[in-house]
Short mmCIF file of C-alpha atoms and ligand atoms in Angstrom, two decimals:
data_model
loop_
_atom_site.label_atom_id
_atom_site.label_comp_id
_atom_site.label_asym_id
_atom_site.label_seq_id
_atom_site.Cartn_x
_atom_site.Cartn_y
_atom_site.Cartn_z
CA MET A 70 -18.87 3.31 -5.09
CA GLU A 71 -15.89 4.95 -3.53
CA ALA A 72 -13.41 6.02 -6.09
CA GLY A 73 -9.85 6.89 -5.80
CA PRO A 74 -6.87 4.72 -6.49
CA PRO A 75 -5.01 3.30 -3.60
CA GLY A 76 -1.81 3.65 -1.66
CA SER A 77 0.19 6.82 -1.50
CA SER A 78 -0.96 10.39 -1.68
CA ARG A 79 0.17 10.57 -5.30
CA PRO A 80 -1.49 7.62 -7.03
CA THR A 81 -0.45 7.17 -10.58
CA GLU A 82 -2.54 4.09 -11.42
CA LEU A 83 -5.41 4.26 -13.88
CA GLY A 84 -8.60 4.90 -12.00
CA PRO A 85 -11.89 6.79 -11.98
CA CYS A 86 -11.33 10.34 -13.16
CA LEU A 87 -11.68 12.50 -10.02
CA SER A 88 -12.39 16.13 -10.86
CA GLY A 89 -9.73 18.18 -9.13
CA GLN A 90 -7.98 15.36 -7.31
CA ARG A 91 -6.55 13.57 -10.32
CA GLY A 92 -5.19 16.78 -11.82
CA ALA A 93 -3.34 17.51 -8.55
CA ASP A 94 -1.97 13.99 -8.38
CA GLN A 95 -0.78 14.07 -11.95
CA ALA A 96 0.93 17.41 -11.35
CA ALA A 97 2.68 16.07 -8.24
CA SER A 98 3.79 12.90 -9.98
CA ALA A 99 4.98 14.86 -12.99
CA SER A 100 7.03 17.23 -10.84
CA LEU A 101 8.63 14.21 -9.10
CA GLN A 102 9.38 12.63 -12.46
CA SER A 103 11.10 15.79 -13.71
CA ALA A 104 12.99 16.02 -10.42
CA ALA A 105 14.06 12.41 -10.83
CA ARG A 106 15.35 13.11 -14.33
CA ALA A 107 17.16 16.21 -13.10
CA GLN A 108 18.71 14.62 -10.06
CA LEU A 109 19.59 11.31 -11.66
CA GLY A 110 21.32 13.11 -14.44
CA ARG A 111 20.74 13.49 -18.17
CA HIS A 112 21.67 9.91 -18.79
CA PRO A 113 19.34 8.28 -16.31
CA LEU A 114 21.11 5.99 -13.90
CA ALA A 115 20.43 2.25 -14.04
CA VAL A 116 18.64 1.69 -10.74
CA ALA A 117 17.47 -1.69 -9.44
CA ALA A 118 15.93 -2.73 -6.12
CA VAL A 119 16.46 -5.77 -3.90
CA LEU A 120 13.61 -6.70 -1.57
CA PRO A 121 14.53 -9.16 1.18
CA ALA A 122 11.38 -11.28 1.72
CA GLY A 123 12.82 -14.57 2.92
CA GLY A 124 12.05 -14.32 6.63
CA CYS A 125 9.63 -16.41 8.69
CA GLY A 126 8.17 -13.53 10.70
CA GLU A 127 8.66 -15.18 14.09
CA ARG A 128 7.88 -12.04 16.07
CA MET A 129 4.51 -11.81 14.28
CA GLY A 130 3.50 -14.99 16.07
CA VAL A 131 1.43 -16.49 13.27
CA PRO A 132 2.12 -19.48 10.91
CA THR A 133 2.20 -17.36 7.77
CA PRO A 134 5.37 -15.38 7.18
CA LYS A 135 4.35 -11.78 7.75
CA GLN A 136 5.24 -10.62 4.20
CA PHE A 137 2.42 -12.86 3.02
CA CYS A 138 -0.11 -11.88 5.75
CA PRO A 139 -3.24 -10.26 4.26
CA ILE A 140 -4.23 -6.59 4.42
CA LEU A 141 -7.73 -6.21 2.95
CA GLU A 142 -7.39 -9.78 1.68
CA ARG A 143 -4.22 -8.95 -0.27
CA PRO A 144 -0.67 -9.97 0.89
CA LEU A 145 1.43 -7.32 2.56
CA ILE A 146 4.30 -7.77 0.08
CA SER A 147 2.00 -6.83 -2.83
CA TYR A 148 1.62 -3.31 -1.32
CA THR A 149 5.40 -2.89 -1.19
CA LEU A 150 5.79 -4.14 -4.78
CA GLN A 151 3.06 -1.70 -5.92
CA ALA A 152 4.89 1.18 -4.20
CA LEU A 153 8.18 0.38 -6.00
CA GLU A 154 6.54 -0.39 -9.35
CA ARG A 155 5.00 3.11 -9.31
CA VAL A 156 8.58 4.49 -9.57
CA PHE A 157 9.29 4.45 -13.31
CA TRP A 158 13.04 4.85 -12.95
CA ILE A 159 13.56 1.59 -10.97
CA LYS A 160 14.19 -0.81 -13.81
CA ASP A 161 14.35 -4.17 -11.99
CA ILE A 162 12.88 -5.34 -8.68
CA VAL A 163 14.52 -8.49 -7.29
CA VAL A 164 12.43 -10.19 -4.59
CA VAL A 165 14.24 -12.70 -2.41
CA VAL A 166 12.03 -15.47 -1.03
CA THR A 167 12.59 -18.96 0.33
CA GLY A 168 12.30 -21.94 -2.06
CA GLU A 169 9.14 -23.09 -0.28
CA ASN A 170 7.47 -19.69 -0.85
CA MET A 171 8.54 -19.34 -4.48
CA GLU A 172 5.19 -20.62 -5.90
CA VAL A 173 3.19 -18.40 -3.51
CA MET A 174 5.24 -15.39 -4.63
CA LYS A 175 4.68 -16.30 -8.29
CA SER A 176 0.94 -16.48 -7.77
CA ILE A 177 0.92 -13.08 -6.06
CA ILE A 178 2.83 -11.57 -8.98
CA GLN A 179 0.39 -13.03 -11.42
CA LYS A 180 -2.86 -12.23 -9.50
CA TYR A 181 -1.89 -8.55 -8.84
CA GLN A 182 -0.17 -8.13 -12.20
CA HIS A 183 3.11 -6.96 -10.73
CA LYS A 184 5.77 -6.04 -13.33
CA ARG A 185 9.61 -5.90 -13.55
CA ILE A 186 9.93 -8.54 -10.81
CA SER A 187 12.59 -11.24 -10.64
CA LEU A 188 12.67 -13.87 -7.93
CA VAL A 189 15.79 -15.19 -6.17
CA GLU A 190 16.15 -17.77 -3.41
CA ALA A 191 16.67 -16.52 0.11
CA GLY A 192 19.41 -17.25 2.58
CA VAL A 193 19.13 -18.25 6.22
CA THR A 194 19.70 -14.68 7.36
CA ARG A 195 18.61 -11.30 6.04
CA HIS A 196 22.16 -10.38 4.99
CA ARG A 197 22.53 -13.68 3.12
CA SER A 198 19.20 -13.05 1.39
CA ILE A 199 20.29 -9.56 0.36
CA PHE A 200 23.67 -10.96 -0.85
CA ASN A 201 21.76 -13.47 -3.02
CA GLY A 202 19.73 -10.69 -4.50
CA LEU A 203 22.89 -8.73 -5.29
CA LYS A 204 24.54 -11.74 -6.93
CA ALA A 205 21.52 -12.12 -9.26
CA LEU A 206 22.10 -8.51 -10.40
CA ALA A 207 25.93 -8.81 -10.58
CA GLU A 208 26.31 -11.89 -12.71
CA ASP A 209 25.21 -11.58 -16.31
CA GLN A 210 23.69 -15.00 -16.13
CA LEU A 211 22.75 -16.72 -19.32
CA ASN A 212 19.16 -15.93 -20.52
CA CYS A 213 18.72 -13.77 -17.41
CA LYS A 214 17.01 -10.46 -18.12
CA LEU A 215 18.78 -8.79 -15.19
CA SER A 216 21.75 -6.55 -15.76
CA LYS A 217 24.12 -4.91 -13.27
CA PRO A 218 22.73 -1.53 -12.11
CA GLU A 219 24.78 1.50 -11.14
CA ILE A 220 22.68 2.07 -8.05
CA VAL A 221 20.86 -0.54 -6.01
CA ILE A 222 18.08 0.14 -3.56
CA ILE A 223 17.66 -2.27 -0.63
CA HIS A 224 14.27 -2.21 0.99
CA ASP A 225 12.56 -4.68 3.35
CA ALA A 226 9.54 -6.24 1.71
CA VAL A 227 7.64 -5.61 4.96
CA ARG A 228 7.80 -1.84 4.74
CA PRO A 229 4.90 -1.11 2.39
CA PHE A 230 4.59 2.69 2.83
CA VAL A 231 7.57 3.88 0.88
CA GLU A 232 7.13 6.90 -1.38
CA GLU A 233 9.00 7.96 -4.55
CA ASP A 234 10.48 11.05 -2.90
CA ILE A 235 12.44 9.17 -0.24
CA LEU A 236 13.63 6.67 -2.84
CA LEU A 237 14.78 9.53 -5.00
CA LYS A 238 16.59 11.12 -2.04
CA VAL A 239 18.54 8.00 -1.04
CA VAL A 240 19.46 7.19 -4.66
CA THR A 241 20.65 10.72 -5.31
CA ALA A 242 22.65 10.70 -2.09
CA ALA A 243 24.07 7.26 -2.88
CA LYS A 244 25.20 8.48 -6.26
CA GLU A 245 27.28 11.16 -4.49
CA HIS A 246 28.35 9.38 -1.31
CA GLY A 247 28.40 5.73 -2.29
CA ALA A 248 25.77 4.82 0.24
CA ALA A 249 22.65 6.38 1.83
CA GLY A 250 19.92 5.30 4.18
CA ALA A 251 16.67 6.60 5.69
CA ILE A 252 16.71 7.42 9.37
CA ARG A 253 14.05 8.33 11.96
CA PRO A 254 14.21 9.90 15.41
CA LEU A 255 14.34 7.35 18.23
CA VAL A 256 11.14 6.80 20.14
CA SER A 257 12.65 4.96 23.09
CA THR A 258 16.02 5.70 24.68
CA VAL A 259 18.77 3.13 23.86
CA ILE A 260 20.48 1.70 26.94
CA SER A 261 23.45 -0.59 27.35
CA PRO A 262 23.06 -3.28 30.05
CA SER A 263 26.03 -4.56 32.09
CA ALA A 264 26.83 -8.28 32.44
CA ASP A 265 24.83 -8.51 35.67
CA GLY A 266 21.67 -7.28 33.87
CA CYS A 267 21.74 -3.79 35.38
CA LEU A 268 22.04 -0.49 33.55
CA ASP A 269 25.57 0.24 32.42
CA HIS A 270 24.81 3.44 30.57
CA SER A 271 22.24 5.00 28.27
CA LEU A 272 22.79 6.76 24.99
CA GLU A 273 21.76 10.37 24.61
CA ARG A 274 18.58 9.89 22.52
CA ALA A 275 18.81 13.20 20.73
CA ARG A 276 22.25 12.31 19.37
CA HIS A 277 21.16 8.97 17.87
CA ARG A 278 18.75 7.88 15.19
CA ALA A 279 16.92 4.72 14.14
CA SER A 280 18.10 3.21 10.91
CA GLU A 281 15.20 2.44 8.57
CA MET A 282 14.77 1.56 4.92
CA PRO A 283 15.02 2.27 1.99
CA GLN A 284 18.80 2.37 1.63
CA ALA A 285 20.71 2.83 -1.60
CA PHE A 286 24.27 2.11 -2.67
CA LEU A 287 26.60 2.36 -5.60
CA PHE A 288 26.24 -1.28 -6.70
CA ASP A 289 29.98 -1.97 -6.73
CA VAL A 290 30.36 -0.65 -3.19
CA ILE A 291 27.68 -2.80 -1.53
CA TYR A 292 28.49 -5.85 -3.70
CA GLU A 293 32.20 -5.60 -2.73
CA ALA A 294 31.19 -5.24 0.95
CA TYR A 295 29.13 -8.37 0.87
CA GLN A 296 31.86 -10.28 -0.87
CA GLN A 297 34.36 -9.25 1.84
CA CYS A 298 31.80 -9.77 4.63
CA SER A 299 32.74 -12.15 7.45
CA ASP A 300 30.51 -15.13 8.18
CA TYR A 301 29.79 -13.55 11.61
CA ASP A 302 28.50 -10.34 9.94
CA LEU A 303 26.42 -12.36 7.43
CA GLU A 304 24.99 -14.42 10.27
CA PHE A 305 24.31 -11.76 12.90
CA GLY A 306 24.53 -8.34 11.21
CA THR A 307 21.44 -6.23 10.70
CA GLU A 308 22.78 -3.08 9.07
CA CYS A 309 23.81 -2.80 5.42
CA LEU A 310 25.17 0.70 5.93
CA GLN A 311 27.66 -0.70 8.44
CA LEU A 312 28.93 -3.23 5.92
CA ALA A 313 29.63 -0.44 3.41
CA LEU A 314 31.56 1.48 6.16
CA LYS A 315 33.42 -1.57 7.53
CA TYR A 316 34.48 -3.24 4.30
CA CYS A 317 34.53 -0.30 1.79
CA CYS A 318 35.27 2.67 4.02
CA THR A 319 32.09 4.25 2.62
CA LYS A 320 30.31 6.60 5.03
CA ALA A 321 26.65 6.51 4.14
CA LYS A 322 24.69 9.80 3.84
CA LEU A 323 21.79 9.72 6.33
CA VAL A 324 18.43 10.97 5.02
CA GLU A 325 15.58 11.90 7.34
CA GLY A 326 12.58 9.74 6.41
CA SER A 327 8.86 10.13 7.06
CA PRO A 328 7.05 8.35 9.94
CA ASP A 329 5.51 5.86 7.45
CA LEU A 330 8.82 3.98 6.86
CA TRP A 331 8.33 1.66 9.77
CA LYS A 332 8.77 -2.10 9.41
CA VAL A 333 5.88 -4.54 10.02
CA THR A 334 7.26 -6.71 12.73
CA TYR A 335 4.58 -7.49 15.31
CA LYS A 336 0.87 -8.23 14.85
CA ARG A 337 -0.07 -4.71 15.98
CA ASP A 338 1.98 -3.41 13.04
CA LEU A 339 -0.28 -5.37 10.68
CA TYR A 340 -3.42 -3.80 12.23
CA ALA A 341 -1.80 -0.37 11.93
CA ALA A 342 -0.91 -1.03 8.26
CA GLU A 343 -4.44 -2.09 7.46
CA SER A 344 -5.80 1.06 9.11
CA ILE A 345 -3.49 3.26 7.10
CA VAL A 346 -4.42 1.53 3.84
CA LYS A 347 -8.16 1.91 4.59
CA GLU A 348 -7.70 5.57 5.43
CA ARG A 349 -5.73 6.26 2.26
CA ILE A 350 -8.10 4.54 -0.13
CA SER A 351 -11.25 5.95 1.45
CA GLN A 352 -10.63 9.62 0.74
CA GLU A 353 -13.32 10.00 -1.85
CA VAL A 354 -16.75 8.60 -2.39
CA CYS A 355 -18.60 8.68 -5.68
CA VAL A 356 -22.39 9.15 -5.26
CA ILE A 357 -24.32 7.39 -8.03
CA THR A 358 -27.65 9.20 -8.32
CA ASP A 359 -30.80 7.97 -9.94
CA THR A 360 -31.76 10.32 -12.72
CA LYS A 361 -35.43 9.67 -12.23
CA GLU A 362 -37.09 13.00 -11.18
CA ASP A 363 -38.78 11.80 -7.99
CA ASN A 364 -35.48 10.55 -6.52
CA LYS A 365 -33.24 13.35 -7.73
CA HIS A 366 -34.07 15.71 -4.89
CA VAL A 367 -33.46 13.22 -2.09
CA SER A 368 -30.29 11.95 -3.75
CA HIS A 369 -29.00 15.49 -3.77
CA LEU A 370 -29.89 15.85 -0.11
CA LEU A 371 -27.92 12.65 0.68
CA GLU A 372 -24.89 14.04 -1.19
CA GLU A 373 -25.04 17.17 0.93
CA VAL A 374 -25.20 15.17 4.15
CA LEU A 375 -22.40 12.81 2.98
CA LYS A 376 -20.10 15.77 2.44
CA SER A 377 -19.88 16.15 6.23
CA GLU A 378 -18.54 12.58 6.40
CA LEU A 379 -16.32 12.32 3.30
CA ASN A 380 -15.12 14.19 0.28
CA VAL A 381 -17.97 13.63 -2.12
CA MET A 382 -17.73 13.61 -5.89
CA THR A 383 -21.18 13.37 -7.48
CA SER A 384 -21.99 11.37 -10.58
CA ASP A 385 -25.10 10.63 -12.62
CA LEU A 386 -26.06 7.33 -14.23
CA GLN A 387 -23.99 7.87 -17.40
CA GLU A 388 -20.96 8.66 -15.30
CA THR A 389 -21.67 5.55 -13.31
CA GLN A 390 -21.40 3.33 -16.33
CA LYS A 391 -18.24 5.21 -17.38
CA LEU A 392 -16.77 4.71 -13.90
CA LEU A 393 -17.71 1.03 -13.92
CA SER A 394 -16.13 0.50 -17.31
CA ILE A 395 -13.01 2.34 -16.24
CA LEU A 396 -12.97 0.08 -13.18
CA GLU A 397 -13.27 -2.95 -15.48
CA GLU A 398 -10.54 -1.72 -17.88
CA SER A 399 -8.15 -0.37 -15.25
CA HIS A 400 -8.33 -3.51 -13.10
CA LEU A 401 -8.43 -0.95 -10.21
CA SER A 402 -10.33 -3.43 -8.06
CA ILE A 403 -7.49 -6.00 -8.43
CA LEU A 404 -5.36 -4.11 -5.94
CA TYR A 405 -8.02 -2.84 -3.55
CA PRO A 406 -11.65 -3.85 -2.86
CA VAL A 407 -13.89 -1.20 -4.40
CA VAL A 408 -16.91 -0.57 -2.14
CA VAL A 409 -20.23 -0.02 -3.95
CA VAL A 410 -23.27 0.99 -1.93
CA SER A 411 -26.55 0.70 -3.77
CA VAL A 412 -28.84 3.25 -2.06
CA HIS A 413 -32.63 3.07 -2.21
CA PHE A 414 -35.17 5.52 -0.83
CA LEU A 415 -38.53 4.25 0.49
CA ASP A 416 -41.37 5.99 2.24
CA PHE A 417 -42.19 3.10 4.60
CA LYS A 418 -45.65 4.57 5.28
CA LEU A 419 -46.60 4.52 1.57
CA VAL A 420 -44.75 1.35 0.50
CA PRO A 421 -44.22 -1.50 2.98
CA PRO A 422 -40.54 -2.58 2.90
CA SER A 423 -41.63 -6.13 2.24
CA GLN A 424 -43.04 -5.08 -1.13
CA LYS A 425 -39.61 -3.70 -2.13
CA MET A 426 -37.64 -6.40 -0.39
CA GLU A 427 -37.90 -8.99 -3.13
CA ASN A 428 -36.03 -7.09 -5.79
CA LEU A 429 -33.66 -5.60 -3.20
CA MET A 430 -32.76 -9.12 -2.14
CA GLN A 431 -31.30 -9.63 -5.61
CA ILE A 432 -28.40 -7.58 -4.28
CA ARG A 433 -27.13 -10.65 -2.41
CA GLU A 434 -26.69 -12.72 -5.55
CA PHE A 435 -25.25 -9.84 -7.57
CA ALA A 436 -22.85 -9.07 -4.68
CA LYS A 437 -21.61 -12.66 -4.76
CA GLU A 438 -20.93 -12.28 -8.44
CA VAL A 439 -19.07 -8.98 -8.33
CA LYS A 440 -17.04 -9.96 -5.19
CA LYS A 441 -15.09 -12.27 -7.46
CA ARG A 442 -13.83 -9.06 -9.08
CA ASN A 443 -13.04 -7.57 -5.65
CA ILE A 444 -16.03 -5.22 -5.80
CA TRP A 445 -17.78 -5.23 -2.42
CA LEU A 446 -21.48 -4.41 -3.01
CA CYS A 447 -24.10 -3.92 -0.39
CA GLY A 448 -27.54 -2.27 -0.30
CA LEU A 449 -28.84 0.57 1.85
CA LEU A 450 -32.54 1.29 2.25
CA ILE A 451 -33.08 4.86 3.51
CA SER A 452 -36.45 5.81 4.96
CA TYR A 453 -37.91 8.68 2.88
CA PRO A 454 -40.59 10.20 5.13
CA GLN A 455 -42.58 13.20 4.00
CA ASP A 456 -41.53 15.05 7.17
CA GLU A 457 -38.45 17.12 6.29
CA GLN A 458 -36.87 16.84 9.71
CA LYS A 459 -37.29 13.06 9.86
CA LEU A 460 -35.92 12.88 6.29
CA GLN A 461 -32.81 14.82 7.37
CA GLU A 462 -32.28 12.35 10.25
CA SER A 463 -32.57 9.29 8.08
CA LEU A 464 -30.23 10.82 5.49
CA ARG A 465 -27.72 11.51 8.27
CA GLN A 466 -27.99 7.91 9.40
CA GLY A 467 -27.56 6.85 5.81
CA ALA A 468 -24.46 8.96 5.40
CA ILE A 469 -22.95 7.55 8.54
CA ILE A 470 -23.53 3.99 7.34
CA ILE A 471 -22.05 4.72 3.93
CA ALA A 472 -18.95 6.37 5.44
CA SER A 473 -18.48 3.45 7.80
CA LEU A 474 -18.85 0.89 4.98
CA ILE A 475 -16.15 2.68 2.98
CA LYS A 476 -13.78 3.37 5.85
CA GLU A 477 -14.06 0.02 7.64
CA ARG A 478 -14.38 -2.21 4.49
CA ASN A 479 -15.91 -5.12 6.45
CA SER A 480 -16.25 -7.96 3.97
CA GLY A 481 -18.86 -9.54 6.26
CA LEU A 482 -21.33 -6.91 5.12
CA VAL A 483 -20.97 -7.69 1.43
CA GLY A 484 -24.40 -8.51 -0.07
CA GLN A 485 -26.22 -7.26 2.99
CA LEU A 486 -29.16 -4.80 2.90
CA LEU A 487 -28.85 -2.20 5.57
CA ILE A 488 -31.61 0.19 6.64
CA ALA A 489 -31.25 3.80 7.79
N1 LIG B 687 16.54 -14.99 6.17
C1 LIG B 687 15.89 -13.81 5.97
C2 LIG B 687 15.30 -13.13 7.10
C3 LIG B 687 14.63 -11.96 6.85
N2 LIG B 687 14.46 -11.51 5.57
C4 LIG B 687 13.64 -10.35 5.25
O1 LIG B 687 14.20 -9.18 5.85
C5 LIG B 687 13.22 -8.24 6.10
C6 LIG B 687 13.30 -7.65 7.54
O2 LIG B 687 13.58 -8.68 8.46
P1 LIG B 687 12.62 -8.98 9.72
O3 LIG B 687 11.69 -7.89 9.97
O4 LIG B 687 13.49 -9.46 10.81
O5 LIG B 687 11.75 -10.25 9.16
P2 LIG B 687 11.74 -11.73 9.80
O6 LIG B 687 13.12 -12.23 9.96
O7 LIG B 687 10.79 -12.49 8.95
O8 LIG B 687 11.12 -11.44 11.22
P3 LIG B 687 11.45 -12.23 12.60
O9 LIG B 687 12.81 -11.70 12.97
O10 LIG B 687 10.36 -11.74 13.55
O11 LIG B 687 11.44 -13.66 12.27
C7 LIG B 687 11.85 -8.98 5.98
O12 LIG B 687 11.24 -8.54 4.77
C8 LIG B 687 12.27 -10.45 5.86
O13 LIG B 687 11.40 -11.20 5.04
C9 LIG B 687 15.02 -12.25 4.50
O14 LIG B 687 14.90 -11.83 3.36
N3 LIG B 687 15.71 -13.39 4.70
O1 LIG B 688 16.21 -1.33 10.17
C1 LIG B 688 17.04 -1.92 9.55
C2 LIG B 688 18.35 -1.30 9.22
O2 LIG B 688 18.78 -1.62 7.94
C3 LIG B 688 16.74 -3.33 9.14
O3 LIG B 688 15.47 -3.42 8.54
C4 LIG B 688 16.67 -4.03 10.49
O4 LIG B 688 17.85 -3.91 11.15
C5 LIG B 688 16.38 -5.48 10.19
O5 LIG B 688 16.55 -6.06 11.43
P1 LIG B 688 15.53 -7.29 11.74
O6 LIG B 688 15.59 -8.08 10.44
O7 LIG B 688 16.14 -8.07 12.85
O8 LIG B 688 14.23 -6.70 12.08
#
């Protein structure tokens, strides 16, 4: 079973206790939390977030709006919500979706146990959706749990890889400047075409930046800007920072962001996002070793070979049960499929595989059962020849298969029995 909570490099969810890793993560998260308290001031600022998620994802070219497209069988928007929920000082998260997607969104919130989420109906453009989200925060509506924040973060729901440090930077900058936004170096040069479709001029790439998200604003600044906003800007605008400048004379502070802030727009972006998620959640593997004497030696050999493929954390049977109960209690597998590889060693010369097959085939039924809890189980039969060199080869094959199962997370292999 591969352990290790999902998502960013500093997971804070409950999860299997990894020896050194967890300690480092907790330290990193604690230092961010103390930085947040220091930078946001002794009386912590009231910070809320608005996530526009009311688009139809036309450029994605599929019927499902891209914010609901699956990554490892979980909707893209759920990853973004998880990233924001992890930030303790964001008190409310307003998600703006179309009326027709309201029920879908509610089911996602319930299934993945998202917290601090309020839903608001989208507008026909991104700016109108964001404006609706701000209105929900501005008006102390009756029996509405939302209250007006001092700072509001605006972040596209289709930008799942947002970390606490960039959120803290834009919020801190917005507190001082009134507005702030993440930027990235341009990859392509920006050109301006003339009316006849030829090049009029090009912009000096080094002197320009791409505007990304997250952005943050003093709530009163951005709310005022949207209230003054022309219909043309609401209809065709794409830049919130520009609204703050145009309508409130507020020059946003620009904050260099990480390469991970990109927006999922085209289908290739979805493939890239899934690869990044797989890579991030496959950093550790937990080897569950049989404590019976005759298998202990070969299990140890497998761990050694696995170390060349992945970071290996070893565990014995008792630890296995503890890990499994933590998994059950922490609902870790709700957010990400947990891969469990049940490894068996067999000297094919002494024991014909067919004799062992029967009880190994039980894996298929058991796998069907645990898949309901998002645990992806498959079996691996490793040849255990007496010849040391042949044993090393089959262990190497076994390690390659295990690493691939964890990194690739192919649900088609769930319940299968593979042989190395
Ligand atoms: N009327 C709209 C349009 C867009 N968005 C949201 O704004 C974010 C960024 O917009 P974009 O990438 O353009 O999304 P879509 O408009 O869905 O994409 P497309 O332009 O390809 O249709 C997305 O999270 C999208 O859901 C929104 O809340 N309301
Ligand atoms: O990068 C951004 C600057 O705030 C916006 O996400 C981007 O402009 C949205 O544009 P579109 O919705 O057309 O992709």
